[in-house]
Amino acid sequence: MRRPVLVGVLLSVLVAGAIIIDAWPRVRRSQTPERFGFGTPATTEDIRQANTDVTPDGRGLPHDSGTVAQGESLYGLRCSGCHGATGTEGPFDHLVGREPGDSFNFGRDPNFLAKRTIGNYWPYATTLYDYVHRAMPFDAPGSLSSNEVYSVVAYLLYRNQIVPGNAVMSDRTLPLVRMPAGDRFVVDNRSGGRTVR
Amino acid sequence: MTARPTGSSAFADKSAEAPAPSFSRRTLLAGAVGAISATLLNNASALPAQTKGPVPSPPALDDPGKLQGHIPTELGERSPFEHPRRRVNRAAPAGESESPLQELYGTITPADLHFERHHGGVPVIDPARYTLLIHGMVERPLKFTLADLKRFPTVSRVCFIECSGNGYRGFQTTTMKREATPSWIDGLLSTSEWTGVSLATLFREAGVKPDAKWFLAEGSDAAHMTRSIPVEKALDDAIIAYAQNGEAIRPEQGYPARLLLPGWEGNTQVKWIKRIELAKNPFMTREETSKYTDPLANGTARMFSFVMDAKSLITFPAYPDTVSRGWCVITGLAWSGRGKIARVEVTTDGGNAWESAELQPPVLSKCTTRFRHLWKYAGGEAVLMSRAIDETGYVQPTRAQLAAARGEGTFYHMNNIRGWKVERSGKVFFHVEG
């Protein structure tokens, strides 16, 4: 006897509820557009001016060249004060040095005796151009011409016994230079979980 | 000078700070405070100065309830009794300062105490002339002004940033010393709420081509900081951030905009970001080859080691504290670049017994978590250490484990367990087992 009453009460509650909900203003979730259309198209000139990086395949290298001899005098004038007369005296980063047999013992040496240099640690010669032409000399970054950068890069590669004294560095030759530490780098294999890597 | 909000930096020249809002005695008397007795008003040192220049701190009274305090000001200041400072490492040619972890509470770092690490100083950038260029392997190369960036839907996220060189002083035996504070050991770690636009939104806007797998992020500082980042990270949780803890990003943290990569090493989160170039391969910049690569014992070096593994540090008690007998609340921070902290364990007996510490909610992903552990110090010697366990099941390793996995000469990502030795006298010194 009581069942239908209960069902009736429940039904009317539901109907009332539905009416109230329906009376509520409908709220639509905002839709994210495919594109907002903000910002302005970058021109070829914008990109040319900003795109100063150089990659291992040589992309980004300007069409120019420089010699070890030119680089030696430039190094003495613009670099040696901070990197030492022969690139090993500091006070800042050591730029010159090879390990016996081109060993790569950095991970094993708790005393950090071997300084990491272009000759024993840098995997790509192109990175030298990329870094020096934008960030060096530290007291006047970006002030060297492309000929000056090729020259000082040639000189540093020569000091590190990577290229001969008559080498000419250019957009053609620099990407071909093989570095002693070129095959020493591995991808990160850490992935969380129980294993410590 | 004008680019710097006056009085907002811990190092700002005092004389350059905003003068106290001036008011005359007449307006004061005419106002609601007219009831103040003339004798009190004549006590000049008890009122904010009316002259231009720094606000002299009134002397602390035995009963502060006997004198009206200073009126509202446009810019708040720390209590004159609080002097937290970053520790500036003047040896680093290109700049580094550490957050005073031992003086901070909770997890958020006040913006002016956020650690600094930069390679070419802090540039001054006019926000009106700022642009972010996105080009390379995209359908539509685009330039965004700061105003453009702010038109997009904003996203906010609380997360830590840690320099990947942080904590080498707790691993390298050549630099380790007993007289080491938390900031000296691990102060290149800070936490903020960052706000900006999701990089995925900008990438959709420019139409990143399917075979673009990496992007170069370049800063506008003198170092031209450049790092290659997988596009995957951009689509996951990267942000171009322009705000920090509710205000514009501080100059030292990348004003007016920086790259934010939650959980990844600080160096990748390029500050003062001006350019993003999409490409197939990584660019092999100096900062991802000569630096920020981790030499291993097997004659190789790990590159693109982006994620910061789980780590923890007790920030109290620590050198140069002295603990007295009785209850002591051990507290510290735990964090993981892979997600949430699941558990922090604390030992007070050098590692024989480990107990679960209490974690302060909310425990956020890729964010610092505050932990605490009650300890009754009965006197004598004790060795306090903490270890973090993250949601992937990774357990913060001992120094011996880390050295076995990577080699004694490894560098960067040194997250081994570190702690404190309490001597018989109660004096606390830095300590690493093994």
PDB file of N, CA and C in Angstrom, chain B residues 151-227:
ATOM      1  N   ARG B 151      47.576  37.816 -23.716  1.00  0.00           N
ATOM      2  CA  ARG B 151      46.198  37.649 -24.201  1.00  0.00           C
ATOM      3  C   ARG B 151      45.761  36.187 -24.188  1.00  0.00           C
ATOM      4  N   PHE B 152      46.733  35.280 -24.215  1.00  0.00           N
ATOM      5  CA  PHE B 152      46.394  33.851 -24.234  1.00  0.00           C
ATOM      6  C   PHE B 152      45.862  33.411 -22.869  1.00  0.00           C
ATOM      7  N   PRO B 153      45.145  32.279 -22.824  1.00  0.00           N
ATOM      8  CA  PRO B 153      44.708  31.759 -21.530  1.00  0.00           C
ATOM      9  C   PRO B 153      45.929  31.548 -20.623  1.00  0.00           C
ATOM     10  N   THR B 154      45.820  31.981 -19.377  1.00  0.00           N
ATOM     11  CA  THR B 154      46.957  31.836 -18.473  1.00  0.00           C
ATOM     12  C   THR B 154      46.921  30.476 -17.781  1.00  0.00           C
ATOM     13  N   VAL B 155      48.093  29.969 -17.478  1.00  0.00           N
ATOM     14  CA  VAL B 155      48.202  28.779 -16.643  1.00  0.00           C
ATOM     15  C   VAL B 155      49.137  29.112 -15.491  1.00  0.00           C
ATOM     16  N   SER B 156      48.842  28.541 -14.310  1.00  0.00           N
ATOM     17  CA  SER B 156      49.706  28.750 -13.145  1.00  0.00           C
ATOM     18  C   SER B 156      50.130  27.402 -12.602  1.00  0.00           C
ATOM     19  N   ARG B 157      51.316  27.365 -12.045  1.00  0.00           N
ATOM     20  CA  ARG B 157      51.818  26.109 -11.500  1.00  0.00           C
ATOM     21  C   ARG B 157      52.847  26.406 -10.419  1.00  0.00           C
ATOM     22  N   VAL B 158      52.714  25.715  -9.293  1.00  0.00           N
ATOM     23  CA  VAL B 158      53.715  25.839  -8.244  1.00  0.00           C
ATOM     24  C   VAL B 158      54.721  24.717  -8.452  1.00  0.00           C
ATOM     25  N   CYS B 159      55.989  25.056  -8.658  1.00  0.00           N
ATOM     26  CA  CYS B 159      57.000  24.011  -8.832  1.00  0.00           C
ATOM     27  C   CYS B 159      58.371  24.531  -8.425  1.00  0.00           C
ATOM     28  N   PHE B 160      59.278  23.595  -8.241  1.00  0.00           N
ATOM     29  CA  PHE B 160      60.636  23.991  -7.860  1.00  0.00           C
ATOM     30  C   PHE B 160      61.475  24.216  -9.109  1.00  0.00           C
ATOM     31  N   ILE B 161      62.521  25.015  -8.966  1.00  0.00           N
ATOM     32  CA  ILE B 161      63.588  25.074  -9.961  1.00  0.00           C
ATOM     33  C   ILE B 161      64.873  24.791  -9.198  1.00  0.00           C
ATOM     34  N   GLU B 162      65.664  23.866  -9.724  1.00  0.00           N
ATOM     35  CA  GLU B 162      66.935  23.536  -9.081  1.00  0.00           C
ATOM     36  C   GLU B 162      68.027  23.518 -10.139  1.00  0.00           C
ATOM     37  N   CYS B 163      69.149  24.151  -9.832  1.00  0.00           N
ATOM     38  CA  CYS B 163      70.311  24.089 -10.715  1.00  0.00           C
ATOM     39  C   CYS B 163      70.842  22.666 -10.658  1.00  0.00           C
ATOM     40  N   SER B 164      71.224  22.104 -11.813  1.00  0.00           N
ATOM     41  CA  SER B 164      71.676  20.707 -11.785  1.00  0.00           C
ATOM     42  C   SER B 164      73.035  20.570 -11.115  1.00  0.00           C
ATOM     43  N   GLY B 165      73.726  21.668 -10.911  1.00  0.00           N
ATOM     44  CA  GLY B 165      74.983  21.615 -10.151  1.00  0.00           C
ATOM     45  C   GLY B 165      74.736  21.682  -8.654  1.00  0.00           C
ATOM     46  N   ASN B 166      73.482  21.900  -8.272  1.00  0.00           N
ATOM     47  CA  ASN B 166      73.162  22.053  -6.849  1.00  0.00           C
ATOM     48  C   ASN B 166      73.547  20.796  -6.085  1.00  0.00           C
ATOM     49  N   GLY B 167      74.179  21.011  -4.922  1.00  0.00           N
ATOM     50  CA  GLY B 167      74.436  19.874  -4.048  1.00  0.00           C
ATOM     51  C   GLY B 167      75.723  19.131  -4.321  1.00  0.00           C
ATOM     52  N   TYR B 168      76.553  19.642  -5.256  1.00  0.00           N
ATOM     53  CA  TYR B 168      77.833  18.936  -5.463  1.00  0.00           C
ATOM     54  C   TYR B 168      78.680  19.007  -4.201  1.00  0.00           C
ATOM     55  N   ARG B 169      78.402  20.025  -3.384  1.00  0.00           N
ATOM     56  CA  ARG B 169      79.172  20.161  -2.143  1.00  0.00           C
ATOM     57  C   ARG B 169      78.804  19.085  -1.129  1.00  0.00           C
ATOM     58  N   GLY B 170      77.750  18.343  -1.411  1.00  0.00           N
ATOM     59  CA  GLY B 170      77.369  17.219  -0.558  1.00  0.00           C
ATOM     60  C   GLY B 170      77.788  15.894  -1.178  1.00  0.00           C
ATOM     61  N   PHE B 171      78.523  15.962  -2.307  1.00  0.00           N
ATOM     62  CA  PHE B 171      78.990  14.741  -2.961  1.00  0.00           C
ATOM     63  C   PHE B 171      80.513  14.725  -3.097  1.00  0.00           C
ATOM     64  N   GLN B 172      81.050  15.845  -3.628  1.00  0.00           N
ATOM     65  CA  GLN B 172      82.481  15.909  -3.905  1.00  0.00           C
ATOM     66  C   GLN B 172      83.284  15.989  -2.626  1.00  0.00           C
ATOM     67  N   THR B 173      84.177  15.030  -2.439  1.00  0.00           N
ATOM     68  CA  THR B 173      84.963  15.039  -1.201  1.00  0.00           C
ATOM     69  C   THR B 173      85.932  16.212  -1.155  1.00  0.00           C
ATOM     70  N   THR B 174      86.336  16.717  -2.332  1.00  0.00           N
ATOM     71  CA  THR B 174      87.313  17.808  -2.346  1.00  0.00           C
ATOM     72  C   THR B 174      86.734  19.122  -1.828  1.00  0.00           C
ATOM     73  N   THR B 175      85.424  19.284  -1.932  1.00  0.00           N
ATOM     74  CA  THR B 175      84.839  20.554  -1.502  1.00  0.00           C
ATOM     75  C   THR B 175      84.027  20.421  -0.211  1.00  0.00           C
ATOM     76  N   MET B 176      83.824  19.182   0.247  1.00  0.00           N
ATOM     77  CA  MET B 176      82.961  18.991   1.411  1.00  0.00           C
ATOM     78  C   MET B 176      83.603  19.557   2.672  1.00  0.00           C
ATOM     79  N   LYS B 177      82.781  20.164   3.537  1.00  0.00           N
ATOM     80  CA  LYS B 177      83.301  20.635   4.819  1.00  0.00           C
ATOM     81  C   LYS B 177      82.215  20.529   5.874  1.00  0.00           C
ATOM     82  N   ARG B 178      82.612  20.470   7.136  1.00  0.00           N
ATOM     83  CA  ARG B 178      81.649  20.312   8.228  1.00  0.00           C
ATOM     84  C   ARG B 178      80.868  21.601   8.458  1.00  0.00           C
ATOM     85  N   GLU B 179      81.558  22.729   8.276  1.00  0.00           N
ATOM     86  CA  GLU B 179      80.931  24.020   8.550  1.00  0.00           C
ATOM     87  C   GLU B 179      80.151  24.461   7.319  1.00  0.00           C
ATOM     88  N   ALA B 180      79.074  23.759   7.025  1.00  0.00           N
ATOM     89  CA  ALA B 180      78.314  24.046   5.808  1.00  0.00           C
ATOM     90  C   ALA B 180      76.841  24.220   6.155  1.00  0.00           C
ATOM     91  N   THR B 181      76.270  25.327   5.730  1.00  0.00           N
ATOM     92  CA  THR B 181      74.848  25.593   5.998  1.00  0.00           C
ATOM     93  C   THR B 181      74.001  24.955   4.894  1.00  0.00           C
ATOM     94  N   PRO B 182      72.691  24.797   5.133  1.00  0.00           N
ATOM     95  CA  PRO B 182      71.825  24.292   4.060  1.00  0.00           C
ATOM     96  C   PRO B 182      71.954  25.105   2.776  1.00  0.00           C
ATOM     97  N   SER B 183      72.055  26.423   2.874  1.00  0.00           N
ATOM     98  CA  SER B 183      72.129  27.219   1.644  1.00  0.00           C
ATOM     99  C   SER B 183      73.440  26.982   0.910  1.00  0.00           C
ATOM    100  N   TRP B 184      74.511  26.756   1.650  1.00  0.00           N
ATOM    101  CA  TRP B 184      75.810  26.504   1.008  1.00  0.00           C
ATOM    102  C   TRP B 184      75.785  25.151   0.294  1.00  0.00           C
ATOM    103  N   ILE B 185      75.092  24.185   0.892  1.00  0.00           N
ATOM    104  CA  ILE B 185      75.026  22.846   0.300  1.00  0.00           C
ATOM    105  C   ILE B 185      74.039  22.802  -0.879  1.00  0.00           C
ATOM    106  N   ASP B 186      72.815  23.299  -0.655  1.00  0.00           N
ATOM    107  CA  ASP B 186      71.742  23.047  -1.619  1.00  0.00           C
ATOM    108  C   ASP B 186      70.906  24.275  -1.951  1.00  0.00           C
ATOM    109  N   GLY B 187      71.495  25.469  -1.776  1.00  0.00           N
ATOM    110  CA  GLY B 187      70.712  26.702  -1.936  1.00  0.00           C
ATOM    111  C   GLY B 187      70.354  27.081  -3.368  1.00  0.00           C
ATOM    112  N   LEU B 188      70.823  26.292  -4.363  1.00  0.00           N
ATOM    113  CA  LEU B 188      70.421  26.603  -5.740  1.00  0.00           C
ATOM    114  C   LEU B 188      69.107  25.875  -6.038  1.00  0.00           C
ATOM    115  N   LEU B 189      68.169  26.057  -5.124  1.00  0.00           N
ATOM    116  CA  LEU B 189      66.844  25.442  -5.189  1.00  0.00           C
ATOM    117  C   LEU B 189      65.837  26.463  -4.672  1.00  0.00           C
ATOM    118  N   SER B 190      64.782  26.699  -5.431  1.00  0.00           N
ATOM    119  CA  SER B 190      63.731  27.618  -4.989  1.00  0.00           C
ATOM    120  C   SER B 190      62.400  27.147  -5.550  1.00  0.00           C
ATOM    121  N   THR B 191      61.322  27.614  -4.922  1.00  0.00           N
ATOM    122  CA  THR B 191      59.981  27.230  -5.363  1.00  0.00           C
ATOM    123  C   THR B 191      59.125  28.475  -5.508  1.00  0.00           C
ATOM    124  N   SER B 192      58.390  28.553  -6.611  1.00  0.00           N
ATOM    125  CA  SER B 192      57.512  29.704  -6.839  1.00  0.00           C
ATOM    126  C   SER B 192      56.232  29.240  -7.493  1.00  0.00           C
ATOM    127  N   GLU B 193      55.234  30.110  -7.438  1.00  0.00           N
ATOM    128  CA  GLU B 193      54.076  29.919  -8.291  1.00  0.00           C
ATOM    129  C   GLU B 193      54.360  30.705  -9.568  1.00  0.00           C
ATOM    130  N   TRP B 194      54.392  30.004 -10.683  1.00  0.00           N
ATOM    131  CA  TRP B 194      54.696  30.631 -11.973  1.00  0.00           C
ATOM    132  C   TRP B 194      53.422  30.743 -12.789  1.00  0.00           C
ATOM    133  N   THR B 195      53.266  31.853 -13.493  1.00  0.00           N
ATOM    134  CA  THR B 195      52.091  32.044 -14.329  1.00  0.00           C
ATOM    135  C   THR B 195      52.533  32.494 -15.723  1.00  0.00           C
ATOM    136  N   GLY B 196      51.862  31.976 -16.720  1.00  0.00           N
ATOM    137  CA  GLY B 196      52.195  32.368 -18.081  1.00  0.00           C
ATOM    138  C   GLY B 196      51.288  31.680 -19.064  1.00  0.00           C
ATOM    139  N   VAL B 197      51.819  31.441 -20.273  1.00  0.00           N
ATOM    140  CA  VAL B 197      51.038  30.766 -21.302  1.00  0.00           C
ATOM    141  C   VAL B 197      51.692  29.415 -21.573  1.00  0.00           C
ATOM    142  N   SER B 198      50.848  28.422 -21.751  1.00  0.00           N
ATOM    143  CA  SER B 198      51.369  27.091 -22.027  1.00  0.00           C
ATOM    144  C   SER B 198      52.080  27.109 -23.378  1.00  0.00           C
ATOM    145  N   LEU B 199      53.268  26.507 -23.426  1.00  0.00           N
ATOM    146  CA  LEU B 199      54.032  26.523 -24.673  1.00  0.00           C
ATOM    147  C   LEU B 199      53.294  25.740 -25.760  1.00  0.00           C
ATOM    148  N   ALA B 200      52.520  24.737 -25.350  1.00  0.00           N
ATOM    149  CA  ALA B 200      51.740  23.959 -26.320  1.00  0.00           C
ATOM    150  C   ALA B 200      50.775  24.881 -27.074  1.00  0.00           C
ATOM    151  N   THR B 201      50.209  25.857 -26.378  1.00  0.00           N
ATOM    152  CA  THR B 201      49.295  26.818 -27.010  1.00  0.00           C
ATOM    153  C   THR B 201      50.031  27.617 -28.089  1.00  0.00           C
ATOM    154  N   LEU B 202      51.245  28.074 -27.754  1.00  0.00           N
ATOM    155  CA  LEU B 202      52.019  28.853 -28.738  1.00  0.00           C
ATOM    156  C   LEU B 202      52.431  27.970 -29.915  1.00  0.00           C
ATOM    157  N   PHE B 203      52.744  26.717 -29.621  1.00  0.00           N
ATOM    158  CA  PHE B 203      53.149  25.803 -30.692  1.00  0.00           C
ATOM    159  C   PHE B 203      51.978  25.518 -31.645  1.00  0.00           C
ATOM    160  N   ARG B 204      50.770  25.442 -31.091  1.00  0.00           N
ATOM    161  CA  ARG B 204      49.591  25.261 -31.941  1.00  0.00           C
ATOM    162  C   ARG B 204      49.394  26.491 -32.823  1.00  0.00           C
ATOM    163  N   GLU B 205      49.629  27.638 -32.206  1.00  0.00           N
ATOM    164  CA  GLU B 205      49.471  28.901 -32.918  1.00  0.00           C
ATOM    165  C   GLU B 205      50.414  28.969 -34.135  1.00  0.00           C
ATOM    166  N   ALA B 206      51.660  28.515 -33.921  1.00  0.00           N
ATOM    167  CA  ALA B 206      52.650  28.574 -35.002  1.00  0.00           C
ATOM    168  C   ALA B 206      52.546  27.371 -35.938  1.00  0.00           C
ATOM    169  N   GLY B 207      51.867  26.321 -35.497  1.00  0.00           N
ATOM    170  CA  GLY B 207      51.738  25.134 -36.336  1.00  0.00           C
ATOM    171  C   GLY B 207      53.042  24.367 -36.463  1.00  0.00           C
ATOM    172  N   VAL B 208      53.475  23.745 -35.358  1.00  0.00           N
ATOM    173  CA  VAL B 208      54.731  22.988 -35.371  1.00  0.00           C
ATOM    174  C   VAL B 208      54.582  21.765 -36.278  1.00  0.00           C
ATOM    175  N   LYS B 209      55.538  21.589 -37.179  1.00  0.00           N
ATOM    176  CA  LYS B 209      55.463  20.473 -38.132  1.00  0.00           C
ATOM    177  C   LYS B 209      55.721  19.143 -37.426  1.00  0.00           C
ATOM    178  N   PRO B 210      55.087  18.067 -37.930  1.00  0.00           N
ATOM    179  CA  PRO B 210      55.162  16.776 -37.227  1.00  0.00           C
ATOM    180  C   PRO B 210      56.575  16.239 -37.055  1.00  0.00           C
ATOM    181  N   ASP B 211      57.494  16.515 -37.993  1.00  0.00           N
ATOM    182  CA  ASP B 211      58.840  15.956 -37.815  1.00  0.00           C
ATOM    183  C   ASP B 211      59.793  16.883 -37.057  1.00  0.00           C
ATOM    184  N   ALA B 212      59.273  17.965 -36.482  1.00  0.00           N
ATOM    185  CA  ALA B 212      60.087  18.792 -35.586  1.00  0.00           C
ATOM    186  C   ALA B 212      60.107  18.090 -34.235  1.00  0.00           C
ATOM    187  N   LYS B 213      61.287  17.660 -33.788  1.00  0.00           N
ATOM    188  CA  LYS B 213      61.389  16.905 -32.541  1.00  0.00           C
ATOM    189  C   LYS B 213      62.054  17.698 -31.421  1.00  0.00           C
ATOM    190  N   TRP B 214      62.779  18.748 -31.766  1.00  0.00           N
ATOM    191  CA  TRP B 214      63.513  19.538 -30.772  1.00  0.00           C
ATOM    192  C   TRP B 214      63.244  21.016 -31.005  1.00  0.00           C
ATOM    193  N   PHE B 215      63.444  21.791 -29.971  1.00  0.00           N
ATOM    194  CA  PHE B 215      63.471  23.240 -30.183  1.00  0.00           C
ATOM    195  C   PHE B 215      64.617  23.853 -29.415  1.00  0.00           C
ATOM    196  N   LEU B 216      65.162  24.924 -29.986  1.00  0.00           N
ATOM    197  CA  LEU B 216      66.211  25.690 -29.333  1.00  0.00           C
ATOM    198  C   LEU B 216      65.536  26.828 -28.582  1.00  0.00           C
ATOM    199  N   ALA B 217      65.901  27.017 -27.316  1.00  0.00           N
ATOM    200  CA  ALA B 217      65.416  28.168 -26.556  1.00  0.00           C
ATOM    201  C   ALA B 217      66.606  29.087 -26.342  1.00  0.00           C
ATOM    202  N   GLU B 218      66.461  30.353 -26.739  1.00  0.00           N
ATOM    203  CA  GLU B 218      67.573  31.294 -26.610  1.00  0.00           C
ATOM    204  C   GLU B 218      67.200  32.477 -25.739  1.00  0.00           C
ATOM    205  N   GLY B 219      68.101  32.840 -24.823  1.00  0.00           N
ATOM    206  CA  GLY B 219      67.889  33.986 -23.949  1.00  0.00           C
ATOM    207  C   GLY B 219      68.462  35.246 -24.553  1.00  0.00           C
ATOM    208  N   SER B 220      68.033  36.418 -24.056  1.00  0.00           N
ATOM    209  CA  SER B 220      68.577  37.662 -24.599  1.00  0.00           C
ATOM    210  C   SER B 220      69.687  38.222 -23.730  1.00  0.00           C
ATOM    211  N   ASP B 221      70.242  37.415 -22.830  1.00  0.00           N
ATOM    212  CA  ASP B 221      71.342  37.882 -21.983  1.00  0.00           C
ATOM    213  C   ASP B 221      72.653  37.827 -22.763  1.00  0.00           C
ATOM    214  N   ALA B 222      73.726  38.351 -22.141  1.00  0.00           N
ATOM    215  CA  ALA B 222      75.030  38.411 -22.805  1.00  0.00           C
ATOM    216  C   ALA B 222      75.609  37.019 -23.041  1.00  0.00           C
ATOM    217  N   ALA B 223      75.119  36.007 -22.296  1.00  0.00           N
ATOM    218  CA  ALA B 223      75.606  34.638 -22.510  1.00  0.00           C
ATOM    219  C   ALA B 223      74.908  34.007 -23.708  1.00  0.00           C
ATOM    220  N   HIS B 224      73.847  34.647 -24.197  1.00  0.00           N
ATOM    221  CA  HIS B 224      73.017  34.065 -25.259  1.00  0.00           C
ATOM    222  C   HIS B 224      72.704  32.622 -24.913  1.00  0.00           C
ATOM    223  N   MET B 225      72.290  32.405 -23.671  1.00  0.00           N
ATOM    224  CA  MET B 225      72.016  31.056 -23.174  1.00  0.00           C
ATOM    225  C   MET B 225      71.140  30.305 -24.169  1.00  0.00           C
ATOM    226  N   THR B 226      71.620  29.154 -24.606  1.00  0.00           N
ATOM    227  CA  THR B 226      70.827  28.362 -25.553  1.00  0.00           C
ATOM    228  C   THR B 226      70.817  26.903 -25.137  1.00  0.00           C
ATOM    229  N   ARG B 227      69.638  26.316 -25.138  1.00  0.00           N
ATOM    230  CA  ARG B 227      69.496  24.882 -24.849  1.00  0.00           C
ATOM    231  C   ARG B 227      68.513  24.259 -25.832  1.00  0.00           C
TER     232      ARG B 227
END
